[in-house]
mmCIF file of N, CA, C and O in Angstrom:
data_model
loop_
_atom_site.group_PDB
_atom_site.id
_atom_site.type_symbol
_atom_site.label_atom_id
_atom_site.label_comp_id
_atom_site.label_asym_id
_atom_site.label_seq_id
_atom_site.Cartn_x
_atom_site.Cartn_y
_atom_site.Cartn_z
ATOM 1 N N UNK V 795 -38.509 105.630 -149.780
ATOM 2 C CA UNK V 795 -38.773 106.206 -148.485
ATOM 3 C C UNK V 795 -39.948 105.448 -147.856
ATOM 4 O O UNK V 795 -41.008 105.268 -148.454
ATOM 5 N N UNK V 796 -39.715 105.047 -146.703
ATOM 6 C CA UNK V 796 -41.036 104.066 -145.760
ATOM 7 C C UNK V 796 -41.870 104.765 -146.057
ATOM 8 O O UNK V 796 -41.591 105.893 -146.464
ATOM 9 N N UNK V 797 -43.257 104.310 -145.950
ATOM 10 C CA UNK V 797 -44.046 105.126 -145.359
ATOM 11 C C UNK V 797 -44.981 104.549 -143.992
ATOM 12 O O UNK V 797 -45.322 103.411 -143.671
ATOM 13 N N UNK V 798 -45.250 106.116 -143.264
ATOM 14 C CA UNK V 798 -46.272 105.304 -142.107
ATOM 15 C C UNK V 798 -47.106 104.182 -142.040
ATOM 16 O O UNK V 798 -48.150 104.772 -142.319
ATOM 17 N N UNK V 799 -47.392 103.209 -141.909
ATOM 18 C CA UNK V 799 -48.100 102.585 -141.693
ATOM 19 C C UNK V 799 -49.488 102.621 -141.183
ATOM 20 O O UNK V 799 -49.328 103.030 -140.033
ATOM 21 N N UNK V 800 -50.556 102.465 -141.331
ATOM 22 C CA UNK V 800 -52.092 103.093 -141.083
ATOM 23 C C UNK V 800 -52.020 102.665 -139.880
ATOM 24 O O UNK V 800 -51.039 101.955 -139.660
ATOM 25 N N UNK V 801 -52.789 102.866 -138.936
ATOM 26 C CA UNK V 801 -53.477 102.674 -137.578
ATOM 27 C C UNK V 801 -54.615 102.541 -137.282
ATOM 28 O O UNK V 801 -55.130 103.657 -137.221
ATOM 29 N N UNK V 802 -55.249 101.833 -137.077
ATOM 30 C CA UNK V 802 -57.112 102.282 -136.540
ATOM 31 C C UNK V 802 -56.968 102.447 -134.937
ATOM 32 O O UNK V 802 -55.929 102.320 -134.289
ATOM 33 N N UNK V 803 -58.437 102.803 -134.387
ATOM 34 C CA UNK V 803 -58.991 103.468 -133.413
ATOM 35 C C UNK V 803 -60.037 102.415 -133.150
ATOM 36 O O UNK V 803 -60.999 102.473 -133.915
ATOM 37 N N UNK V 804 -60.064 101.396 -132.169
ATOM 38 C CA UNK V 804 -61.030 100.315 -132.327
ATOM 39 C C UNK V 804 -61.891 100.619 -131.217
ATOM 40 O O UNK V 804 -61.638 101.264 -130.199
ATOM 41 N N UNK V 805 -63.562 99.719 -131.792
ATOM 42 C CA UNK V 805 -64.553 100.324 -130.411
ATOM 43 C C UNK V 805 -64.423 98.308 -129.781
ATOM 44 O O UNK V 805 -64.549 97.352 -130.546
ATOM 45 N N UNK V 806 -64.173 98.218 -128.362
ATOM 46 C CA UNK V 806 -63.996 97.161 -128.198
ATOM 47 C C UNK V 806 -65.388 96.839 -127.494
ATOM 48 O O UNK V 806 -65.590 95.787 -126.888
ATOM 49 N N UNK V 807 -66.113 97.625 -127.606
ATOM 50 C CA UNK V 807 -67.753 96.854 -127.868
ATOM 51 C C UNK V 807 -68.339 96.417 -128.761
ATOM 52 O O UNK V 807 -68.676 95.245 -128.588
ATOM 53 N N UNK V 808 -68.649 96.890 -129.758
ATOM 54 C CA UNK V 808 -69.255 96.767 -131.423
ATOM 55 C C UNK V 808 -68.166 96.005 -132.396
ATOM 56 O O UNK V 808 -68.368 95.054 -133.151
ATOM 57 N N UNK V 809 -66.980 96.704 -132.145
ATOM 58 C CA UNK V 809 -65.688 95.936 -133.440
ATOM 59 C C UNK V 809 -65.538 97.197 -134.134
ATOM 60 O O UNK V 809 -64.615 97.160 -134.948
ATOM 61 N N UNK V 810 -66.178 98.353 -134.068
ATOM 62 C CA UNK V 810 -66.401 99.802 -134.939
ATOM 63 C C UNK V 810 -64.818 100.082 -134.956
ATOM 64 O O UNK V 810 -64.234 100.331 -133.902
ATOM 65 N N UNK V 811 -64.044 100.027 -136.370
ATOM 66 C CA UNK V 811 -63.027 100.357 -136.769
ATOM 67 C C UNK V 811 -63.180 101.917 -137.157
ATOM 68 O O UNK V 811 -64.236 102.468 -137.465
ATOM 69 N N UNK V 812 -61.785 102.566 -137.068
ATOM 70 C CA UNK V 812 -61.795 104.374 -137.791
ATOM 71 C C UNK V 812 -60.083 104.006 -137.778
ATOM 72 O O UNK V 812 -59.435 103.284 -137.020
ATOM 73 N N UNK V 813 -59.597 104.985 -139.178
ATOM 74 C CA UNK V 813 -58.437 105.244 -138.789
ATOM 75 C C UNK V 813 -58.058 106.406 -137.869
ATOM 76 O O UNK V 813 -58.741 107.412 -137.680
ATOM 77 N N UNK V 814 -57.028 106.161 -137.398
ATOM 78 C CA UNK V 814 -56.510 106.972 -136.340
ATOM 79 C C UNK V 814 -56.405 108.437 -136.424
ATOM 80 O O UNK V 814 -56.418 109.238 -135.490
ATOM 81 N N UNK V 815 -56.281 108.701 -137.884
ATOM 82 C CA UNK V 815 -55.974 110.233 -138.525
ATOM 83 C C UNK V 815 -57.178 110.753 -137.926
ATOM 84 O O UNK V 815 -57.045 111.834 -137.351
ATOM 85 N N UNK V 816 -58.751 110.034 -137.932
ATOM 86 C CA UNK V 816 -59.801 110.791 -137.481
ATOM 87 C C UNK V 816 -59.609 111.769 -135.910
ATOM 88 O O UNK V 816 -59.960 112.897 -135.565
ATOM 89 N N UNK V 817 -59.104 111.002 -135.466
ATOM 90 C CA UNK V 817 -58.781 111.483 -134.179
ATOM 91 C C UNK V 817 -60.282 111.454 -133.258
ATOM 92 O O UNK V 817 -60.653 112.205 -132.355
ATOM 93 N N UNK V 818 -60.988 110.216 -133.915
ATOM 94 C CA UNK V 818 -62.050 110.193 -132.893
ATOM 95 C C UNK V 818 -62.184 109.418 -131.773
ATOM 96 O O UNK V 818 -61.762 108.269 -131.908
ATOM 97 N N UNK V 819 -62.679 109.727 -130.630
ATOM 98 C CA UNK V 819 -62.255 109.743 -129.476
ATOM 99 C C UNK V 819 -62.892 107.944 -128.679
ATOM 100 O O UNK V 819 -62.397 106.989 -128.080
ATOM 101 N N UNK V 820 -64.271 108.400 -129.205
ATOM 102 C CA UNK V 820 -65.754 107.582 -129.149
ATOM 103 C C UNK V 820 -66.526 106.975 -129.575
ATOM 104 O O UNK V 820 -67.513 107.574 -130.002
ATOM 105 N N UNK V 821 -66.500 106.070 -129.640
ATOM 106 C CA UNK V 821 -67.337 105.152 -130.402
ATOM 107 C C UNK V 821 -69.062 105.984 -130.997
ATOM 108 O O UNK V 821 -69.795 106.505 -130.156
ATOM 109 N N UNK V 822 -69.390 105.962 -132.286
ATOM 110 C CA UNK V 822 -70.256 106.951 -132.517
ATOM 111 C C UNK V 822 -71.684 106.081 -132.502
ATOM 112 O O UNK V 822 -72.794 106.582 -132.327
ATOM 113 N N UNK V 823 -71.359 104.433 -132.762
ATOM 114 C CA UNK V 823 -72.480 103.508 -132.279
ATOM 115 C C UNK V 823 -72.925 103.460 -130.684
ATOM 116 O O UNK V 823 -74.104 103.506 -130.332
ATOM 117 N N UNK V 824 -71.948 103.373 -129.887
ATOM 118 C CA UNK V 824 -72.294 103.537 -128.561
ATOM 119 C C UNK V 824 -72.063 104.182 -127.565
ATOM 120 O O UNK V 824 -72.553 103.933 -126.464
ATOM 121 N N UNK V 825 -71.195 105.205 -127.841
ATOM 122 C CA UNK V 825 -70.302 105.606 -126.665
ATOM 123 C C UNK V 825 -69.365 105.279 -126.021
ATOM 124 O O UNK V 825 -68.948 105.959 -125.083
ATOM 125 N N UNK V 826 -68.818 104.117 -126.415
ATOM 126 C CA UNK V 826 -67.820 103.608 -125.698
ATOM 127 C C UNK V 826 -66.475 104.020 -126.506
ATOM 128 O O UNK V 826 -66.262 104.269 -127.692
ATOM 129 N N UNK V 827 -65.404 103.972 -124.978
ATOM 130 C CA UNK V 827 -63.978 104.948 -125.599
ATOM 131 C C UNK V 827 -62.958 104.157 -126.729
ATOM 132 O O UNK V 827 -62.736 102.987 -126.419
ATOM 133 N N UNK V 828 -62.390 104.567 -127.833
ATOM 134 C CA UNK V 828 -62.107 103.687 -128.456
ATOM 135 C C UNK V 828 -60.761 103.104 -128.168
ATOM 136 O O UNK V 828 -60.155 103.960 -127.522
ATOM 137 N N UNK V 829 -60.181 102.293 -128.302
ATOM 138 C CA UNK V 829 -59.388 101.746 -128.164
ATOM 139 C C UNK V 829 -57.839 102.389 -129.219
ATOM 140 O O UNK V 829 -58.033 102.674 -130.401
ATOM 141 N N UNK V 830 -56.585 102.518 -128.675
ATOM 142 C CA UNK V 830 -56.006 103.553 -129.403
ATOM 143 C C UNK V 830 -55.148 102.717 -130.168
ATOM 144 O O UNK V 830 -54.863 102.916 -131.349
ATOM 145 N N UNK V 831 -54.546 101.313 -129.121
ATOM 146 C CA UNK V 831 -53.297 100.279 -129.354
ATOM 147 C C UNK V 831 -54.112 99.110 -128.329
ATOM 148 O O UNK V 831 -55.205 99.115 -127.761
ATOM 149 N N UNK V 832 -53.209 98.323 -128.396
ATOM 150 C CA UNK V 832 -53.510 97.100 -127.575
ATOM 151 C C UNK V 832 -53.083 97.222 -126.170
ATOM 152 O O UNK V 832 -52.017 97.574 -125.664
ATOM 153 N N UNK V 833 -54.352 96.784 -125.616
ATOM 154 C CA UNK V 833 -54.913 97.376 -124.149
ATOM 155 C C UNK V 833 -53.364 96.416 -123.230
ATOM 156 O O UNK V 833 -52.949 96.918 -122.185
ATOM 157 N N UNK V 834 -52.713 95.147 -123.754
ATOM 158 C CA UNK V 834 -51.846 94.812 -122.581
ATOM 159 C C UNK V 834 -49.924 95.238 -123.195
ATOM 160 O O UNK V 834 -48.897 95.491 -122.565
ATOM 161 N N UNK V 835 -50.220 95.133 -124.580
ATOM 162 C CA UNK V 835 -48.514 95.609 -124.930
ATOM 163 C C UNK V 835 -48.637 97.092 -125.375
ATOM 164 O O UNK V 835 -47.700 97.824 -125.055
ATOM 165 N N UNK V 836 -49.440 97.510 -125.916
ATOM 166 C CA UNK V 836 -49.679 99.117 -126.507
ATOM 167 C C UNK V 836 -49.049 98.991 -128.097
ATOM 168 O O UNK V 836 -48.539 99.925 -128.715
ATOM 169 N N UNK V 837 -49.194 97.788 -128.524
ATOM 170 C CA UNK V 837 -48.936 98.219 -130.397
ATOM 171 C C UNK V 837 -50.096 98.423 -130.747
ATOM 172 O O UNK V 837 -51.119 97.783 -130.505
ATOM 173 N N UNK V 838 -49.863 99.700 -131.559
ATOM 174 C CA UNK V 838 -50.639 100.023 -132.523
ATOM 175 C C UNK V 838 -51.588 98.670 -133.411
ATOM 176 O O UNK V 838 -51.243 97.577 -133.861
ATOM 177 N N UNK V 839 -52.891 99.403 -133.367
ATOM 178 C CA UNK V 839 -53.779 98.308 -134.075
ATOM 179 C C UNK V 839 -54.085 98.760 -135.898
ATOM 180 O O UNK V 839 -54.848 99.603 -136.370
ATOM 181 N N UNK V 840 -53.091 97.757 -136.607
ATOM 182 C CA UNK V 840 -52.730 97.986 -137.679
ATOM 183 C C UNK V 840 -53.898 97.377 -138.603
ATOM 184 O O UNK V 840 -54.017 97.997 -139.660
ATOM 185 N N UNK V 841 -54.761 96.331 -138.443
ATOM 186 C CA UNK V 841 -56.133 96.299 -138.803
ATOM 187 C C UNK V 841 -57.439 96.363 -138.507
ATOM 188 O O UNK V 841 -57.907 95.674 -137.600
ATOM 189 N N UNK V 842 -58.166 97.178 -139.221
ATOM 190 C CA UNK V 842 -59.841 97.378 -138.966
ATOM 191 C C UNK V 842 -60.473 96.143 -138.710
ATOM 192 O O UNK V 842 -61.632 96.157 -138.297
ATOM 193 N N UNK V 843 -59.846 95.013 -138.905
ATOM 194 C CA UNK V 843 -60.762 93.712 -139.003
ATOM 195 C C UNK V 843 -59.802 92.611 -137.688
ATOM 196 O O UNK V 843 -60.187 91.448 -137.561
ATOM 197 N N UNK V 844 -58.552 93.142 -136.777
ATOM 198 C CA UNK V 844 -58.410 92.637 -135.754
ATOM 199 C C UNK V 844 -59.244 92.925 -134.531
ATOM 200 O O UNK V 844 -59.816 93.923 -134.093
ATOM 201 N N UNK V 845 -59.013 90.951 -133.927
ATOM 202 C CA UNK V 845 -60.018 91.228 -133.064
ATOM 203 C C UNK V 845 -59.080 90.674 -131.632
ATOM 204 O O UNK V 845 -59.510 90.480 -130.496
ATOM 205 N N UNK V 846 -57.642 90.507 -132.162
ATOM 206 C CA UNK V 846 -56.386 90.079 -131.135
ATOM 207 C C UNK V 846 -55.758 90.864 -131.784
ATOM 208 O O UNK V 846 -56.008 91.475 -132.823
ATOM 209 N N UNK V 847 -54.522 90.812 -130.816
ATOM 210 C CA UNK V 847 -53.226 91.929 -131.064
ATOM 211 C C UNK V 847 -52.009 91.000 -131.521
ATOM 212 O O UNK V 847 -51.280 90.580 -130.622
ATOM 213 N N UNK V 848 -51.803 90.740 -132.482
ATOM 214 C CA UNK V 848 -50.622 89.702 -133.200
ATOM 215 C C UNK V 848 -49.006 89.654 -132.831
ATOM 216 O O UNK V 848 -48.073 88.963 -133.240
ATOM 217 N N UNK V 849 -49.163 91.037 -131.572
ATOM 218 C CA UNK V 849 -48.027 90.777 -130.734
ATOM 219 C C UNK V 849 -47.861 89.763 -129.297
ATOM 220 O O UNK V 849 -46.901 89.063 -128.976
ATOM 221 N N UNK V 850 -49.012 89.952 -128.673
ATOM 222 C CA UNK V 850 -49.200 89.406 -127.589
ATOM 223 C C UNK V 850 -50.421 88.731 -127.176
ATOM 224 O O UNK V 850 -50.418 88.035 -126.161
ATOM 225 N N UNK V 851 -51.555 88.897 -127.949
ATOM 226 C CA UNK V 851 -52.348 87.811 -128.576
ATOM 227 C C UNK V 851 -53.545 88.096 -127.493
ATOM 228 O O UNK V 851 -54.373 87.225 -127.222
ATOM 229 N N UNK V 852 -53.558 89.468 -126.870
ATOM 230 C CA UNK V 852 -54.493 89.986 -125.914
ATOM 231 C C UNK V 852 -55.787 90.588 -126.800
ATOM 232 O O UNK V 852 -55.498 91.175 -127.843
ATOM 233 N N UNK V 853 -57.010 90.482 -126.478
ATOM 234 C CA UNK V 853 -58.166 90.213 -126.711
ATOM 235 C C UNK V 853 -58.616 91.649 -126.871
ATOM 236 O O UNK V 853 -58.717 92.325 -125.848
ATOM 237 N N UNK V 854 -59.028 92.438 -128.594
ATOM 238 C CA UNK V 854 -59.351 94.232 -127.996
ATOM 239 C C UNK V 854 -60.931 93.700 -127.867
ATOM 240 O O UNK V 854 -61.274 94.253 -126.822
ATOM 241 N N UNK V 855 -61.597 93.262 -128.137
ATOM 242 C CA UNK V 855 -63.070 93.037 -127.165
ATOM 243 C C UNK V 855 -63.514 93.067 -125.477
ATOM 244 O O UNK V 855 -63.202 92.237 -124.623
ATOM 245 N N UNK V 856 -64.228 94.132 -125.337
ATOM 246 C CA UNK V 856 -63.931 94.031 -123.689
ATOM 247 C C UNK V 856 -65.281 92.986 -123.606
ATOM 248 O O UNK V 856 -66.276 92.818 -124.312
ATOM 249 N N UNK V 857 -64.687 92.298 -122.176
ATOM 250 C CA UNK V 857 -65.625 91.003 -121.721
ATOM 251 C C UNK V 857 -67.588 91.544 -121.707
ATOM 252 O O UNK V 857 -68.135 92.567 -121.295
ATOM 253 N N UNK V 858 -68.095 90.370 -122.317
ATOM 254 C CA UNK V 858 -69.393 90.641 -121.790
ATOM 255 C C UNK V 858 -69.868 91.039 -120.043
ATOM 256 O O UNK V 858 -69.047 90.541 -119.273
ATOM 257 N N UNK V 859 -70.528 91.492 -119.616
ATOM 258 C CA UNK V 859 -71.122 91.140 -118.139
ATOM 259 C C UNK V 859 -72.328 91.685 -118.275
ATOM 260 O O UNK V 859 -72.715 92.473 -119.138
ATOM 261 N N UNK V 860 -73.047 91.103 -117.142
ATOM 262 C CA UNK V 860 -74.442 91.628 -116.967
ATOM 263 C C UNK V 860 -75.583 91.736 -118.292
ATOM 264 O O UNK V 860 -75.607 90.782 -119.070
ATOM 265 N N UNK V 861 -76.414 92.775 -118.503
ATOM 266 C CA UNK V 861 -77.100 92.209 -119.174
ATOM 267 C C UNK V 861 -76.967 91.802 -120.646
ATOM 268 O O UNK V 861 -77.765 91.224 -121.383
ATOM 269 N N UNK V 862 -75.474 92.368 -120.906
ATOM 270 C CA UNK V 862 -74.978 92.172 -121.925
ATOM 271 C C UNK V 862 -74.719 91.173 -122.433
ATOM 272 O O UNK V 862 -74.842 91.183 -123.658
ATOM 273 N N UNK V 863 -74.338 90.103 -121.902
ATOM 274 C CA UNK V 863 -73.937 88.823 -121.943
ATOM 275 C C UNK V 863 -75.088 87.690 -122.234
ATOM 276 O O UNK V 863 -76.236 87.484 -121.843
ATOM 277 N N UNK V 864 -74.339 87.188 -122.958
ATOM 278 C CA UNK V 864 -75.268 85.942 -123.649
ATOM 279 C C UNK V 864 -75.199 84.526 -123.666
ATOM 280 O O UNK V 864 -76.047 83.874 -124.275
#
């Protein structure tokens, strides 16, 4: 019998991985909302340590700006 496959919950500021079961909403380092699937096709993000989506190769890091940027 398959089984589910894990999911994480990514913070696309920090890289802060959770699996999805947590059902947490927010990044607990910064506040920022976490990411559920991949922001341009919507697959599920199947590793804590992706930093592209291996379907469509879209970026879960949101862009630096302002004083953030280096």
């Amino acid at each position: 019998m398959p089984r589910n496959p894990v999911s994480y919950h990514l913070c696309p500021r920090c890289g802060r991985a959770v699996p999805a079961q947590t059902q947490e909403v927010f990044c607990v380092n910064d506040g920022t909302p976490l990411l559920t699937a991949c922001p341009g096709c919507a697959q599920p993000i199947r590793s804590p340590y992706s930093q592209f989506c291996p379907r469509c190769g879209q970026a879960y890091a949101a862009p630096l700006h302002g004083k953030d940027a280096r």
